[in-house]
Amino acid sequence: TAPSPLRPAARAYAYRGLPASRFALPWRAAIEGGLPDRYATEILGPFKEALAQQIGRALQFFYSTGAFNRVDRIVLAGGAAGIRGIDELVAERLDTTTLVADPFTHLSLSSKVGPAALHRDAPAMMTAVGLALRGFD
């Protein structure tokens, strides 16, 4: 059984004084829109802002340690990159073109693969796809 991605969210909800029991959902139900009504504004919004702030801090550190003072674009990968609107928020806050990574863009897919589900989960699969392609020409 995969660990529940909702445990950190439940802690965040409890931190804001809201009942953590609202997160007693199966993972798939949460992904497909089964989250509590105020989740987007009270939990996801602050999380997205904090993520953009951390990316900004990482860029400042990068600029301070090298010969570069700007980046042309930011590519978001990993599970959090799949959050709807995260790329627009990061682009706006950091004034930098921001994309969500999709490692399947130039790969052919089996007809058995659902393109919508694959596109939704693609940012979280960057490492797996990279390792799978390692050594291929």
Coordinates of C-alpha atoms in Angstrom, one line a residue:
T1 CA 0.0 0.0 0.0
A2 CA 1.4 3.4 -1.0
P3 CA 1.8 6.0 1.8
S4 CA -1.1 8.5 1.9
P5 CA -0.1 11.9 0.4
L6 CA -2.8 13.4 2.6
R7 CA -1.0 13.0 5.9
P8 CA 0.9 16.2 5.5
A9 CA -2.2 18.0 4.3
A10 CA -4.1 16.7 7.3
R11 CA -1.4 18.1 9.6
A12 CA -1.6 21.5 7.8
Y13 CA -5.4 21.5 8.1
A14 CA -5.2 20.7 11.9
Y15 CA -2.6 23.5 12.2
R16 CA -5.1 26.0 10.8
G17 CA -7.7 24.8 13.4
L18 CA -9.8 22.8 11.0
P19 CA -10.8 19.2 11.5
A20 CA -8.3 16.8 10.1
S21 CA -11.1 14.2 9.7
R22 CA -12.1 16.0 6.6
F23 CA -9.1 14.3 5.0
A24 CA -10.4 10.7 5.6
L25 CA -10.6 10.1 1.9
P26 CA -9.0 7.5 -0.4
W27 CA -6.1 9.1 -2.4
R28 CA -7.9 8.7 -5.8
A29 CA -11.0 10.4 -4.5
A30 CA -8.9 13.3 -3.3
I31 CA -7.2 13.6 -6.7
E32 CA -10.5 13.4 -8.5
G33 CA -12.1 16.3 -6.7
G34 CA -13.2 14.8 -3.4
L35 CA -11.4 17.4 -1.2
P36 CA -13.2 19.6 1.3
D37 CA -14.7 22.9 0.0
R38 CA -12.2 25.2 1.7
Y39 CA -9.2 23.1 0.8
A40 CA -8.1 25.2 -2.2
T41 CA -8.2 28.5 -0.3
E42 CA -7.1 27.5 3.1
I43 CA -4.5 24.8 2.5
L44 CA -3.5 24.7 -1.2
G45 CA -3.2 28.5 -1.7
P46 CA -0.7 29.0 1.1
F47 CA 1.2 25.8 0.1
K48 CA 1.5 27.2 -3.5
E49 CA 2.7 30.6 -2.2
A50 CA 5.2 28.9 0.1
L51 CA 6.5 26.8 -2.8
A52 CA 6.9 29.8 -5.0
Q53 CA 8.8 31.5 -2.2
Q54 CA 11.1 28.5 -1.7
I55 CA 11.9 28.4 -5.4
G56 CA 12.7 32.2 -5.3
R57 CA 15.0 31.5 -2.4
A58 CA 16.7 28.7 -4.2
L59 CA 17.2 31.0 -7.2
Q60 CA 18.7 33.7 -5.0
F61 CA 21.2 31.2 -3.6
F62 CA 22.0 30.1 -7.1
Y63 CA 22.6 33.6 -8.2
S64 CA 24.8 34.4 -5.2
T65 CA 27.1 31.4 -5.8
G66 CA 27.8 31.7 -9.5
A67 CA 28.3 33.9 -12.6
F68 CA 24.6 33.9 -13.4
N69 CA 22.1 36.6 -12.4
R70 CA 18.9 35.2 -14.1
V71 CA 17.4 32.1 -15.5
D72 CA 15.5 31.9 -18.8
R73 CA 12.9 29.5 -17.5
I74 CA 11.9 27.3 -14.6
V75 CA 10.8 23.7 -15.2
L76 CA 8.7 22.2 -12.4
A77 CA 8.8 18.5 -11.8
G78 CA 7.6 16.1 -9.1
G79 CA 4.2 15.5 -7.5
A80 CA 3.6 19.2 -6.5
A81 CA 4.2 20.3 -10.1
G82 CA 0.8 18.6 -10.9
I83 CA -1.1 21.1 -8.8
R84 CA -3.4 23.1 -11.0
G85 CA -2.1 26.6 -11.6
I86 CA 1.2 26.2 -9.8
D87 CA 3.2 27.1 -13.0
E88 CA 1.2 30.3 -13.4
L89 CA 1.7 31.3 -9.8
V90 CA 5.5 30.7 -9.9
A91 CA 5.8 32.6 -13.2
E92 CA 3.9 35.5 -11.8
R93 CA 5.7 35.7 -8.4
L94 CA 9.2 35.2 -9.9
D95 CA 8.6 37.0 -13.2
T96 CA 10.1 34.0 -15.1
T97 CA 8.7 31.7 -17.7
T98 CA 7.6 28.6 -15.9
L99 CA 6.7 25.2 -17.4
V100 CA 5.4 21.9 -15.9
A101 CA 7.7 19.0 -17.0
D102 CA 6.1 16.3 -19.1
P103 CA 8.6 13.5 -19.8
F104 CA 6.2 11.8 -22.2
T105 CA 6.0 14.7 -24.7
H106 CA 8.2 13.1 -27.4
L107 CA 7.6 9.4 -26.5
S108 CA 5.1 7.2 -28.3
L109 CA 2.5 5.6 -26.0
S110 CA 0.7 2.3 -26.1
S111 CA -3.0 2.4 -26.9
K112 CA -3.6 0.9 -23.5
V113 CA -2.3 4.1 -21.8
G114 CA -4.9 6.7 -20.9
P115 CA -3.5 10.0 -22.1
A116 CA -5.5 12.1 -19.7
A117 CA -4.3 10.2 -16.6
L118 CA -0.7 10.0 -18.0
H119 CA -0.7 13.8 -18.6
R120 CA -2.0 14.4 -15.0
D121 CA 0.7 12.2 -13.4
A122 CA 3.5 13.1 -15.8
P123 CA 5.4 15.6 -13.6
A124 CA 5.7 13.0 -10.9
M125 CA 7.3 10.5 -13.3
M126 CA 10.3 12.5 -14.4
T127 CA 12.9 10.5 -12.4
A128 CA 11.3 7.1 -13.4
V129 CA 11.2 8.0 -17.1
G130 CA 14.8 9.3 -16.9
L131 CA 16.0 6.1 -15.3
A132 CA 14.1 4.0 -17.8
L133 CA 15.6 5.8 -20.8
R134 CA 19.2 5.8 -19.3
G135 CA 21.5 4.0 -21.7
F136 CA 19.1 4.1 -24.6
D137 CA 20.3 6.0 -27.7

